[in-house]
Short mmCIF file of C-alpha atoms in Angstrom, two decimals:
data_model
loop_
_atom_site.label_atom_id
_atom_site.label_comp_id
_atom_site.label_asym_id
_atom_site.label_seq_id
_atom_site.Cartn_x
_atom_site.Cartn_y
_atom_site.Cartn_z
CA UNK A 1371 30.99 -2.49 -78.84
CA UNK A 1372 30.80 -1.07 -75.08
CA UNK A 1373 29.88 -3.47 -72.05
CA UNK A 1374 27.40 -2.24 -70.10
CA UNK A 1375 28.84 -0.07 -67.14
CA UNK A 1376 28.36 -0.96 -63.53
CA UNK A 1377 25.02 0.01 -61.66
CA UNK A 1378 25.01 2.19 -58.60
CA UNK A 1379 23.36 0.81 -55.81
CA UNK A 1380 19.86 2.05 -56.15
CA UNK A 1381 16.45 0.98 -56.95
CA UNK A 1382 16.58 -0.58 -60.57
CA UNK A 1383 13.25 -0.30 -62.44
CA UNK A 1384 12.76 -2.54 -65.28
CA UNK A 1385 9.90 -1.54 -67.77
CA UNK A 1386 7.94 -3.95 -70.33
CA UNK A 1387 11.25 -5.33 -70.98
CA UNK A 1388 11.11 -7.47 -67.68
CA UNK A 1389 7.05 -8.01 -68.38
CA UNK A 1390 7.81 -9.27 -71.85
CA UNK A 1391 10.02 -12.46 -70.71
CA UNK A 1392 7.21 -14.32 -68.84
CA UNK A 1393 6.95 -17.88 -70.05
CA UNK A 1394 3.11 -17.53 -69.64
CA UNK A 1395 0.27 -16.35 -71.85
CA UNK A 1396 -1.55 -13.56 -69.70
CA UNK A 1397 -4.50 -12.46 -72.01
CA UNK A 1398 -7.80 -12.66 -71.64
CA UNK A 1399 -10.03 -15.75 -72.48
CA UNK A 1400 -10.12 -16.17 -76.18
CA UNK A 1401 -12.93 -16.48 -79.01
CA UNK A 1402 -14.24 -20.02 -79.43
CA UNK A 1403 -14.06 -21.00 -83.33
CA UNK A 1404 -16.54 -22.45 -85.43
CA UNK A 1405 -17.41 -26.04 -84.90
CA UNK A 1406 -14.09 -28.55 -85.28
CA UNK A 1407 -13.61 -30.51 -88.48
CA UNK A 1408 -12.77 -34.29 -88.29
CA UNK A 1409 -10.48 -33.96 -91.16
CA UNK A 1410 -6.91 -34.00 -90.36
CA UNK A 1411 -4.70 -31.37 -91.89
CA UNK A 1412 -1.33 -32.79 -91.13
CA UNK A 1413 0.41 -36.11 -91.26
CA UNK A 1414 3.77 -37.28 -90.17
CA UNK A 1415 6.13 -35.88 -92.57
CA UNK A 1416 9.12 -38.23 -94.40
CA UNK A 1417 12.28 -38.39 -92.75
CA UNK A 1418 14.61 -35.18 -92.78
CA UNK A 1419 16.13 -34.34 -95.52
CA UNK A 1420 18.67 -31.59 -96.80
CA UNK A 1421 16.36 -30.00 -99.33
CA UNK A 1422 15.05 -26.88 -97.61
CA UNK A 1423 11.58 -26.85 -97.43
CA UNK A 1424 11.28 -23.32 -99.35
CA UNK A 1425 11.62 -25.83 -102.61
CA UNK A 1426 7.88 -27.14 -101.61
CA UNK A 1427 5.25 -25.06 -101.88
CA UNK A 1428 3.94 -23.49 -99.07
CA UNK A 1429 0.04 -24.06 -98.10
CA UNK A 1430 -0.75 -21.03 -96.09
CA UNK A 1431 -3.57 -18.43 -97.47
CA UNK A 1432 -2.28 -15.55 -99.04
CA UNK A 1433 -3.91 -12.62 -97.21
CA UNK A 1434 -4.30 -8.95 -98.40
CA UNK A 1435 -1.55 -6.55 -97.70
CA UNK A 1436 -2.26 -2.94 -97.25
CA UNK A 1437 -1.00 0.42 -95.73
CA UNK A 1438 -2.19 1.81 -92.67
CA UNK A 1439 -3.37 5.33 -91.83
CA UNK A 1440 -0.81 7.46 -90.26
CA UNK A 1441 -2.95 8.00 -87.03
CA UNK A 1442 -2.63 10.57 -84.52
CA UNK A 1443 0.82 9.48 -83.27
CA UNK A 1444 2.72 9.38 -86.70
CA UNK A 1445 4.82 6.11 -86.35
CA UNK A 1446 3.95 2.73 -85.50
CA UNK A 1447 3.82 1.06 -82.15
CA UNK A 1448 7.45 -0.27 -80.95
CA UNK A 1449 9.07 1.80 -83.81
CA UNK A 1450 13.16 1.90 -83.17
CA UNK A 1451 13.86 4.67 -80.88
CA UNK A 1452 17.51 4.97 -82.77
CA UNK A 1453 18.35 6.20 -86.04
CA UNK A 1454 17.65 2.91 -88.31
CA UNK A 1455 18.77 5.35 -91.31
CA UNK A 1456 22.30 5.58 -89.75
CA UNK A 1457 22.67 1.95 -90.47
CA UNK A 1458 20.87 1.92 -93.82
CA UNK A 1459 17.78 0.67 -92.66
CA UNK A 1460 14.13 1.59 -93.40
CA UNK A 1461 11.32 1.20 -90.77
CA UNK A 1462 7.67 0.76 -92.13
CA UNK A 1463 4.60 -1.07 -91.09
CA UNK A 1464 1.77 -2.96 -92.88
CA UNK A 1465 -1.64 -4.53 -92.29
CA UNK A 1466 -2.43 -7.96 -92.87
CA UNK A 1467 -5.90 -9.36 -93.40
CA UNK A 1468 -7.68 -12.44 -94.19
CA UNK A 1469 -9.24 -15.39 -92.64
CA UNK A 1470 -7.45 -17.82 -90.87
CA UNK A 1471 -7.81 -21.10 -89.42
CA UNK A 1472 -7.66 -22.39 -85.57
CA UNK A 1473 -6.40 -26.07 -85.23
CA UNK A 1474 -6.95 -28.87 -82.84
CA UNK A 1475 -5.49 -31.94 -81.87
CA UNK A 1476 -5.75 -34.84 -84.18
CA UNK A 1477 -4.64 -38.19 -82.58
CA UNK A 1478 -2.24 -38.60 -79.85
CA UNK A 1479 0.09 -36.09 -78.83
CA UNK A 1480 3.16 -37.27 -77.10
CA UNK A 1481 6.75 -35.77 -76.23
CA UNK A 1482 8.31 -36.71 -79.09
CA UNK A 1483 6.64 -33.38 -80.93
CA UNK A 1484 5.15 -35.32 -84.10
CA UNK A 1485 2.01 -33.95 -83.80
CA UNK A 1486 -1.02 -34.05 -86.27
CA UNK A 1487 -3.65 -31.41 -86.09
CA UNK A 1488 -7.16 -30.73 -87.62
CA UNK A 1489 -8.76 -27.58 -88.94
CA UNK A 1490 -11.62 -26.76 -86.38
CA UNK A 1491 -12.86 -23.47 -87.73
CA UNK A 1492 -12.25 -20.27 -89.40
CA UNK A 1493 -12.49 -16.43 -88.39
CA UNK A 1494 -11.76 -13.09 -90.37
CA UNK A 1495 -8.61 -11.08 -88.83
CA UNK A 1496 -6.63 -7.86 -89.40
CA UNK A 1497 -3.47 -7.50 -87.78
CA UNK A 1498 -0.13 -5.89 -88.64
CA UNK A 1499 3.29 -6.35 -89.82
CA UNK A 1500 6.31 -4.16 -88.55
CA UNK A 1501 9.18 -4.34 -91.16
CA UNK A 1502 12.71 -3.30 -90.90
CA UNK A 1503 15.11 -4.08 -93.67
CA UNK A 1504 18.04 -2.28 -95.88
CA UNK A 1505 17.50 0.79 -97.65
CA UNK A 1506 19.59 -0.21 -100.39
CA UNK A 1507 18.48 -3.73 -101.97
CA UNK A 1508 22.19 -4.59 -102.54
CA UNK A 1509 22.81 -4.92 -98.94
CA UNK A 1510 19.82 -7.28 -98.21
CA UNK A 1511 21.40 -10.65 -97.66
CA UNK A 1512 18.27 -12.58 -98.62
CA UNK A 1513 17.06 -13.82 -95.11
CA UNK A 1514 14.13 -12.58 -93.27
CA UNK A 1515 13.71 -13.27 -89.55
CA UNK A 1516 10.24 -13.41 -88.57
CA UNK A 1517 9.60 -12.75 -84.91
CA UNK A 1518 6.28 -13.57 -83.30
CA UNK A 1519 6.14 -10.56 -81.09
CA UNK A 1520 5.83 -11.09 -77.34
CA UNK A 1521 3.04 -10.12 -75.29
CA UNK A 1522 3.65 -11.26 -71.57
CA UNK A 1523 3.85 -7.15 -70.69
CA UNK A 1524 0.20 -7.01 -72.43
CA UNK A 1525 2.08 -4.89 -75.37
CA UNK A 1526 3.82 -5.84 -78.61
CA UNK A 1527 7.54 -6.42 -77.59
CA UNK A 1528 10.55 -7.67 -79.64
CA UNK A 1529 12.97 -9.18 -77.57
CA UNK A 1530 14.97 -11.26 -80.15
CA UNK A 1531 15.18 -8.57 -82.29
CA UNK A 1532 17.36 -6.83 -79.32
CA UNK A 1533 19.61 -9.70 -78.81
CA UNK A 1534 20.11 -10.29 -82.19
CA UNK A 1535 20.03 -6.58 -83.44
CA UNK A 1536 24.07 -5.94 -84.24
CA UNK A 1537 24.11 -9.11 -86.54
CA UNK A 1538 20.95 -8.37 -88.11
CA UNK A 1539 21.71 -4.62 -89.15
CA UNK A 1540 25.52 -5.39 -89.98
CA UNK A 1541 24.85 -8.57 -92.21
CA UNK A 1542 21.85 -6.87 -94.20
CA UNK A 1543 18.85 -9.02 -92.87
CA UNK A 1544 15.26 -7.88 -92.79
CA UNK A 1545 13.33 -8.07 -89.77
CA UNK A 1546 9.42 -8.71 -89.48
CA UNK A 1547 7.66 -8.34 -86.34
CA UNK A 1548 4.30 -10.09 -86.47
CA UNK A 1549 1.71 -9.02 -84.16
CA UNK A 1550 0.21 -12.32 -83.91
CA UNK A 1551 -1.60 -12.61 -80.94
CA UNK A 1552 -4.55 -11.07 -79.76
CA UNK A 1553 -3.40 -9.29 -76.49
CA UNK A 1554 -1.08 -7.34 -78.53
CA UNK A 1555 -3.74 -6.10 -80.93
CA UNK A 1556 -6.80 -5.72 -78.52
CA UNK A 1557 -5.10 -5.03 -75.18
CA UNK A 1558 -5.24 -7.11 -71.94
CA UNK A 1559 -4.67 -6.31 -68.50
CA UNK A 1560 -2.64 -3.10 -68.82
CA UNK A 1561 -2.81 0.48 -69.19
CA UNK A 1562 -2.34 0.63 -73.10
CA UNK A 1563 -5.11 -1.43 -74.57
CA UNK A 1564 -3.28 -3.07 -77.21
CA UNK A 1565 -2.59 -1.05 -80.50
CA UNK A 1566 -6.34 -0.63 -81.22
CA UNK A 1567 -6.16 1.62 -77.64
CA UNK A 1568 -3.04 3.17 -77.99
CA UNK A 1569 -3.70 4.62 -81.17
CA UNK A 1570 -7.64 4.51 -82.87
CA UNK A 1571 -7.18 6.57 -85.56
CA UNK A 1572 -4.24 4.14 -87.01
CA UNK A 1573 -5.21 0.78 -85.64
CA UNK A 1574 -9.03 0.91 -85.21
CA UNK A 1575 -9.92 -1.28 -87.95
CA UNK A 1576 -7.72 -3.95 -86.67
CA UNK A 1577 -9.81 -6.96 -85.68
CA UNK A 1578 -8.19 -10.33 -84.01
CA UNK A 1579 -10.63 -13.00 -82.88
CA UNK A 1580 -8.32 -14.57 -80.25
CA UNK A 1581 -5.29 -16.76 -80.35
CA UNK A 1582 -6.64 -20.06 -81.31
CA UNK A 1583 -5.64 -18.41 -84.86
CA UNK A 1584 -2.61 -17.10 -84.03
CA UNK A 1585 -0.37 -19.84 -85.64
CA UNK A 1586 -2.10 -19.69 -89.13
CA UNK A 1587 -2.03 -15.81 -88.51
CA UNK A 1588 1.73 -16.23 -88.10
CA UNK A 1589 1.79 -18.75 -91.26
CA UNK A 1590 0.13 -16.26 -93.38
CA UNK A 1591 2.53 -13.29 -92.61
CA UNK A 1592 5.32 -15.93 -93.62
CA UNK A 1593 3.49 -16.41 -96.95
CA UNK A 1594 2.86 -12.67 -97.22
CA UNK A 1595 6.45 -11.84 -97.29
CA UNK A 1596 6.98 -14.70 -100.08
CA UNK A 1597 4.47 -13.40 -102.40
CA UNK A 1598 2.29 -10.37 -101.35
CA UNK A 1599 -1.26 -9.49 -101.83
CA UNK A 1600 -1.14 -5.74 -102.62
CA UNK A 1601 1.81 -3.77 -101.40
CA UNK A 1602 5.20 -5.31 -100.83
CA UNK A 1603 6.08 -5.42 -97.21
CA UNK A 1604 10.00 -5.92 -98.04
CA UNK A 1605 9.49 -3.46 -100.82
CA UNK A 1606 10.06 -6.37 -103.53
CA UNK A 1607 13.73 -7.90 -101.88
CA UNK A 1608 13.82 -11.43 -102.97
CA UNK A 1609 13.51 -13.58 -100.25
CA UNK A 1610 15.97 -16.72 -100.16
CA UNK A 1611 15.38 -17.92 -96.52
CA UNK A 1612 12.56 -17.39 -94.05
CA UNK A 1613 13.34 -18.18 -90.51
CA UNK A 1614 10.90 -17.96 -88.00
CA UNK A 1615 11.78 -16.39 -84.33
CA UNK A 1616 10.04 -16.27 -80.96
CA UNK A 1617 12.04 -15.56 -77.38
CA UNK A 1618 10.04 -16.76 -73.89
CA UNK A 1619 6.11 -16.71 -73.94
CA UNK A 1620 6.45 -16.51 -78.00
CA UNK A 1621 8.88 -19.58 -77.90
CA UNK A 1622 6.37 -21.69 -76.35
CA UNK A 1623 3.89 -20.88 -79.15
CA UNK A 1624 6.93 -21.68 -81.49
CA UNK A 1625 7.48 -24.91 -80.09
CA UNK A 1626 3.83 -25.74 -81.04
CA UNK A 1627 4.18 -24.07 -84.34
CA UNK A 1628 6.94 -26.02 -85.40
CA UNK A 1629 5.71 -29.25 -84.24
CA UNK A 1630 2.09 -29.19 -85.68
CA UNK A 1631 1.84 -26.23 -88.13
CA UNK A 1632 5.03 -26.26 -89.95
CA UNK A 1633 3.98 -29.64 -91.37
CA UNK A 1634 0.85 -27.89 -92.57
CA UNK A 1635 1.88 -24.54 -93.56
CA UNK A 1636 5.38 -25.32 -95.01
CA UNK A 1637 6.09 -21.70 -95.19
CA UNK A 1638 9.21 -21.19 -93.27
CA UNK A 1639 13.06 -22.33 -93.66
CA UNK A 1640 14.04 -22.80 -89.83
CA UNK A 1641 13.21 -21.78 -86.43
CA UNK A 1642 15.01 -20.15 -83.87
CA UNK A 1643 13.21 -21.14 -80.13
CA UNK A 1644 14.84 -18.77 -77.52
CA UNK A 1645 14.13 -19.36 -73.80
CA UNK A 1646 10.96 -21.89 -73.95
CA UNK A 1647 10.03 -24.19 -71.11
CA UNK A 1648 9.35 -27.44 -70.96
CA UNK A 1649 6.04 -27.30 -72.20
CA UNK A 1650 4.60 -25.93 -75.14
CA UNK A 1651 1.78 -23.53 -75.81
CA UNK A 1652 -1.44 -25.02 -76.19
CA UNK A 1653 -2.49 -25.31 -79.89
CA UNK A 1654 -5.96 -24.02 -78.72
CA UNK A 1655 -4.40 -20.77 -77.57
CA UNK A 1656 -6.28 -20.93 -74.45
CA UNK A 1657 -3.79 -20.73 -71.48
CA UNK A 1658 -5.50 -23.50 -69.11
CA UNK A 1659 -5.38 -26.10 -72.30
CA UNK A 1660 -1.46 -25.80 -71.65
CA UNK A 1661 -2.27 -28.60 -68.68
CA UNK A 1662 -3.38 -30.83 -71.55
CA UNK A 1663 0.16 -30.23 -73.55
CA UNK A 1664 2.78 -33.12 -73.22
CA UNK A 1665 5.33 -32.54 -70.45
CA UNK A 1666 7.71 -32.39 -71.62
CA UNK A 1667 7.13 -30.99 -75.36
CA UNK A 1668 10.40 -31.80 -77.39
CA UNK A 1669 11.31 -30.76 -81.01
CA UNK A 1670 10.37 -33.10 -83.36
CA UNK A 1671 13.04 -34.19 -85.29
CA UNK A 1672 11.24 -35.48 -88.66
CA UNK A 1673 11.21 -32.13 -90.39
CA UNK A 1674 13.15 -31.23 -93.41
CA UNK A 1675 14.05 -27.72 -91.83
CA UNK A 1676 16.16 -27.04 -89.15
CA UNK A 1677 15.20 -25.90 -85.34
CA UNK A 1678 17.86 -24.22 -83.11
CA UNK A 1679 17.03 -24.23 -79.31
CA UNK A 1680 18.74 -21.45 -77.35
CA UNK A 1681 18.29 -21.36 -73.53
CA UNK A 1682 19.71 -19.14 -70.58
CA UNK A 1683 21.07 -20.27 -66.89
CA UNK A 1684 17.34 -18.37 -66.21
CA UNK A 1685 15.77 -21.34 -68.46
CA UNK A 1686 17.49 -24.38 -67.60
CA UNK A 1687 16.20 -25.64 -64.24
CA UNK A 1688 12.62 -25.63 -65.51
CA UNK A 1689 13.64 -26.54 -69.32
CA UNK A 1690 15.95 -29.31 -68.86
CA UNK A 1691 13.41 -32.30 -68.36
CA UNK A 1692 12.57 -31.77 -72.21
CA UNK A 1693 16.41 -31.64 -73.10
CA UNK A 1694 16.78 -34.38 -76.03
CA UNK A 1695 19.91 -35.54 -78.39
CA UNK A 1696 20.87 -33.20 -81.03
CA UNK A 1697 20.08 -34.59 -84.53
CA UNK A 1698 20.41 -33.44 -88.15
CA UNK A 1699 17.64 -31.21 -87.71
CA UNK A 1700 17.82 -30.03 -83.87
CA UNK A 1701 20.42 -28.27 -81.77
CA UNK A 1702 20.23 -26.99 -78.75
CA UNK A 1703 22.57 -24.46 -76.59
CA UNK A 1704 22.61 -24.11 -73.20
CA UNK A 1705 24.19 -20.40 -72.29
CA UNK A 1706 26.54 -20.35 -69.31
CA UNK A 1707 26.55 -16.88 -67.42
CA UNK A 1708 23.32 -15.67 -69.05
CA UNK A 1709 19.93 -14.45 -68.05
CA UNK A 1710 16.26 -14.74 -69.73
CA UNK A 1711 16.62 -11.33 -70.07
CA UNK A 1712 19.80 -8.79 -69.31
CA UNK A 1713 21.22 -5.44 -69.40
CA UNK A 1714 22.10 -5.48 -73.22
CA UNK A 1715 18.41 -6.13 -74.35
CA UNK A 1716 17.16 -3.62 -71.38
CA UNK A 1717 19.65 -0.71 -72.55
CA UNK A 1718 18.58 -1.52 -76.59
CA UNK A 1719 14.97 -1.96 -75.53
CA UNK A 1720 14.05 0.51 -73.02
CA UNK A 1721 14.33 3.53 -75.44
CA UNK A 1722 12.15 1.73 -77.85
CA UNK A 1723 9.49 0.97 -75.31
CA UNK A 1724 9.41 4.26 -73.63
CA UNK A 1725 8.95 5.79 -77.24
CA UNK A 1726 5.90 3.74 -77.53
CA UNK A 1727 4.43 3.31 -73.86
CA UNK A 1728 6.03 5.82 -72.00
CA UNK A 1729 5.04 5.80 -68.14
CA UNK A 1730 2.21 3.30 -69.23
CA UNK A 1731 4.65 0.54 -69.59
CA UNK A 1732 4.57 -2.27 -67.08
CA UNK A 1733 7.05 -2.25 -64.46
CA UNK A 1734 9.11 -5.29 -62.80
CA UNK A 1735 10.06 -3.10 -60.28
CA UNK A 1736 13.32 -4.81 -58.89
CA UNK A 1737 13.75 -3.90 -55.13
CA UNK A 1738 16.19 -0.80 -53.88
CA UNK A 1739 19.46 -2.17 -53.17
CA UNK A 1740 19.31 -5.19 -55.46
CA UNK A 1741 21.82 -6.47 -57.58
CA UNK A 1742 22.58 -5.20 -61.04
CA UNK A 1743 21.15 -7.06 -64.02
CA UNK A 1744 23.03 -10.13 -65.40
CA UNK A 1745 25.18 -8.19 -68.27
CA UNK A 1746 26.83 -11.79 -69.62
CA UNK A 1747 27.42 -12.95 -73.09
CA UNK A 1748 23.36 -14.03 -74.27
CA UNK A 1749 23.85 -11.50 -77.01
CA UNK A 1750 27.07 -12.61 -78.64
CA UNK A 1751 25.42 -16.29 -78.59
CA UNK A 1752 22.50 -14.83 -80.10
CA UNK A 1753 24.42 -13.18 -83.11
CA UNK A 1754 26.30 -16.59 -83.38
CA UNK A 1755 22.95 -18.56 -83.35
CA UNK A 1756 21.19 -16.62 -85.75
CA UNK A 1757 24.27 -16.73 -88.31
CA UNK A 1758 24.25 -20.40 -87.80
CA UNK A 1759 20.58 -21.23 -88.24
CA UNK A 1760 20.44 -18.97 -91.52
CA UNK A 1761 23.34 -20.97 -92.91
CA UNK A 1762 21.89 -24.32 -92.12
CA UNK A 1763 18.57 -23.41 -93.32
CA UNK A 1764 20.24 -22.95 -96.61
CA UNK A 1765 21.91 -26.37 -96.78
CA UNK A 1766 24.93 -25.64 -95.02
CA UNK A 1767 26.32 -27.48 -92.09
CA UNK A 1768 24.63 -27.72 -88.66
CA UNK A 1769 26.15 -25.55 -85.70
CA UNK A 1770 27.94 -27.18 -83.25
CA UNK A 1771 26.35 -29.03 -80.09
CA UNK A 1772 26.65 -27.42 -76.69
CA UNK A 1773 27.10 -29.51 -73.56
CA UNK A 1774 24.38 -29.41 -70.59
CA UNK A 1775 24.67 -26.78 -68.25
CA UNK A 1776 24.15 -27.12 -64.50
CA UNK A 1777 23.05 -24.31 -62.43
CA UNK A 1778 23.28 -26.20 -59.18
CA UNK A 1779 27.12 -27.54 -59.48
CA UNK A 1780 28.78 -24.20 -59.49
CA UNK A 1781 32.23 -23.37 -59.66
CA UNK A 1782 33.30 -22.68 -55.64
CA UNK A 1783 35.60 -20.31 -56.68
CA UNK A 1784 33.68 -18.04 -58.83
CA UNK A 1785 29.77 -18.94 -58.32
CA UNK A 1786 29.64 -19.40 -62.04
CA UNK A 1787 27.48 -22.43 -63.51
CA UNK A 1788 29.34 -25.57 -64.68
CA UNK A 1789 29.15 -26.72 -68.22
CA UNK A 1790 27.07 -25.38 -71.13
CA UNK A 1791 28.44 -22.88 -73.87
CA UNK A 1792 31.11 -20.64 -71.92
CA UNK A 1793 32.20 -17.45 -73.56
CA UNK A 1794 34.83 -15.72 -72.54
CA UNK A 1795 32.84 -13.52 -70.15
CA UNK A 1796 32.71 -16.63 -68.42
CA UNK A 1797 36.23 -18.48 -68.94
CA UNK A 1798 37.72 -15.35 -68.46
CA UNK A 1799 35.58 -14.02 -65.41
CA UNK A 1800 35.21 -10.68 -63.57
CA UNK A 1801 32.15 -11.13 -62.27
CA UNK A 1802 29.62 -13.73 -60.89
CA UNK A 1803 26.80 -13.89 -63.61
CA UNK A 1804 24.03 -15.83 -62.78
CA UNK A 1805 20.46 -16.43 -64.42
CA UNK A 1806 18.84 -16.00 -60.78
CA UNK A 1807 18.18 -13.15 -58.50
CA UNK A 1808 17.21 -12.49 -54.75
CA UNK A 1809 13.53 -10.98 -55.59
CA UNK A 1810 12.34 -10.07 -52.17
CA UNK A 1811 10.23 -7.25 -52.34
CA UNK A 1812 10.61 -6.97 -56.37
CA UNK A 1813 8.13 -7.42 -58.97
CA UNK A 1814 6.75 -10.66 -60.83
CA UNK A 1815 9.42 -10.60 -63.56
CA UNK A 1816 12.54 -9.03 -62.17
CA UNK A 1817 13.95 -12.20 -61.50
CA UNK A 1818 14.28 -12.94 -65.03
CA UNK A 1819 16.92 -10.52 -65.56
CA UNK A 1820 19.36 -12.54 -63.54
CA UNK A 1821 22.22 -10.72 -61.66
CA UNK A 1822 25.79 -9.92 -61.60
CA UNK A 1823 28.21 -9.64 -58.30
CA UNK A 1824 31.15 -7.37 -59.28
CA UNK A 1825 34.67 -8.88 -57.81
CA UNK A 1826 35.95 -5.85 -55.91
CA UNK A 1827 36.63 -7.08 -52.45
CA UNK A 1828 35.70 -4.12 -50.90
CA UNK A 1829 32.59 -3.42 -49.03
CA UNK A 1830 30.58 -1.64 -51.65
CA UNK A 1831 30.40 -4.96 -53.84
CA UNK A 1832 27.66 -7.37 -53.54
CA UNK A 1833 28.11 -10.96 -52.31
CA UNK A 1834 26.99 -13.70 -54.37
CA UNK A 1835 24.27 -14.23 -51.96
CA UNK A 1836 22.57 -11.12 -53.15
CA UNK A 1837 21.65 -9.81 -49.88
CA UNK A 1838 23.48 -6.72 -50.41
CA UNK A 1839 24.30 -5.81 -46.90
CA UNK A 1840 28.18 -5.49 -46.20
CA UNK A 1841 26.96 -5.70 -42.18
CA UNK A 1842 25.83 -8.59 -42.65
CA UNK A 1843 28.19 -11.70 -41.27
CA UNK A 1844 27.47 -13.59 -44.43
CA UNK A 1845 28.73 -10.74 -46.48
CA UNK A 1846 32.64 -11.85 -46.79
CA UNK A 1847 34.65 -9.37 -49.22
CA UNK A 1848 37.90 -11.93 -49.07
CA UNK A 1849 35.79 -14.70 -50.03
CA UNK A 1850 35.21 -12.99 -53.49
CA UNK A 1851 38.29 -13.57 -56.23
CA UNK A 1852 40.40 -10.61 -56.33
CA UNK A 1853 40.88 -9.46 -60.00
CA UNK A 1854 44.58 -8.25 -59.47
CA UNK A 1855 45.21 -12.02 -58.01
CA UNK A 1856 43.65 -13.51 -61.12
CA UNK A 1857 45.22 -11.17 -63.50
CA UNK A 1858 48.42 -9.75 -62.37
CA UNK A 1859 48.67 -7.63 -65.31
CA UNK A 1860 46.44 -5.80 -67.45
CA UNK A 1861 48.49 -7.53 -70.51
CA UNK A 1862 48.05 -10.82 -68.76
CA UNK A 1863 44.13 -10.13 -68.81
CA UNK A 1864 43.98 -9.23 -72.54
CA UNK A 1865 45.86 -12.14 -73.57
CA UNK A 1866 43.59 -14.50 -71.85
CA UNK A 1867 40.21 -12.72 -72.84
CA UNK A 1868 42.11 -12.96 -76.69
CA UNK A 1869 42.71 -16.49 -76.24
CA UNK A 1870 39.44 -17.29 -74.79
CA UNK A 1871 37.48 -15.34 -77.58
CA UNK A 1872 39.90 -17.39 -80.59
CA UNK A 1873 38.63 -20.82 -78.91
CA UNK A 1874 34.72 -19.45 -79.24
CA UNK A 1875 35.14 -18.46 -82.59
CA UNK A 1876 37.31 -21.85 -83.10
CA UNK A 1877 34.27 -23.63 -81.84
CA UNK A 1878 31.65 -22.14 -83.41
CA UNK A 1879 29.93 -20.39 -80.54
CA UNK A 1880 31.04 -17.08 -81.19
CA UNK A 1881 31.60 -14.48 -84.27
CA UNK A 1882 34.78 -13.12 -85.65
CA UNK A 1883 33.19 -9.90 -85.45
CA UNK A 1884 32.23 -9.80 -81.97
CA UNK A 1885 35.48 -11.61 -80.54
CA UNK A 1886 37.43 -8.46 -81.88
CA UNK A 1887 34.77 -6.15 -80.13
CA UNK A 1888 35.48 -8.28 -76.75
CA UNK A 1889 39.05 -8.06 -77.09
CA UNK A 1890 38.56 -4.13 -77.66
CA UNK A 1891 36.80 -3.67 -74.38
CA UNK A 1892 39.17 -5.87 -72.34
CA UNK A 1893 41.80 -3.43 -73.98
CA UNK A 1894 39.47 -0.45 -72.89
CA UNK A 1895 39.27 -1.60 -69.35
CA UNK A 1896 41.31 -1.24 -66.50
CA UNK A 1897 41.06 -4.98 -65.25
CA UNK A 1898 44.96 -6.33 -64.34
CA UNK A 1899 47.65 -5.50 -62.07
#
């Protein structure tokens, strides 16, 4: 496993990988469903139990599964740029069609997340699933991660696939991306007018009536994976555990899904909510209705399935008011030294985005001379979180809790945030990692990549103020930690990394495989002495 190389001081242009990370829904106005029904379709469930909800009958409709035409481009939108076959994986695409239900609030919604809904209408739809699974059924571990594809960049993107990619492929998970929202299908403000505009021959038959039905589309996607009506998207692989996953904007929808829709559908066995904000997405799917949602919107604690909430340093200032104690069904991690998007996700996702979107991909446009992206431990933590959630959803132990993170009280010597889940990049630091950055002259999404400040002690380094100007009096190279003083020898540095990695493994915040990779990277570095 390589550590991302330090970037030169040049203009850094982040394409759609920056745009995907916005917490807002940027799509067009939504179609209004049929008249609302007065009948509630959800009641407050019984107290949480240890029995996975998979043992209960799911109540989502069973949609029709079909195989899409080849189209003019010959591959699905968001097809992986890397050779999945070299990992023993296949990639395929399926269409999903049926009639989806929209929901409306029923009764009073408060910050505790125990939200009831009523059916408010129905509408026909046809969307797609992107499926990556082990080619050899014997390699399948029984768990499917179903990601609500993110459309903040006005196209389908899969941020959590990139964050969790190593764990997914090495452990034999199946991954399914769902085009749940209208913008991904119909197009929005970007140059690429959704799937239908990108390849009309392949996707022209798709129909999405608006995000009011997105929640039920996501339920039906899970139902189709369990019991397909048509070709089997998973090729007949037996599903043991079905996990729902959403990052950033999709995490806002995931919060509402957990609180209001899971009690109705009973489709998923566990939830990953990665980088949500304090307020959940509206049940109506209409952006303006966010103002009508409880603020803060916490995760309900009475479900018999678990929810894992993971926040980066970028997210904490806006999401902190929604903090809640961990319970038997809800656990939170706040990750020190991480960013909403980072160098890891960019390096993995950029080739895939370019393969499909090319020059039409939206750009974050980080200003010339600005700091390089955060290259912190976000992906290591997500690997561990995913493995914890999969075991937890099968009745295994609850993951360890994490400490609250402070982005205000920072270590005066290193500039690092205090508290939170602290992996070796933070406990044995070689650079200042932050979840924010100076966005002067940059695009709207640039700040979500955070920043890193290498400790070189020379005029070529960025200072922690991120002004990037060595001639500025506020730029004091001698004020930064000097690596040779922190780590007198290379062996000293490697030893400290090895100890920190083992402590993180013992605490449950890092996987043993990733600890080995971190130590190997330390051994291959020239840090120390």
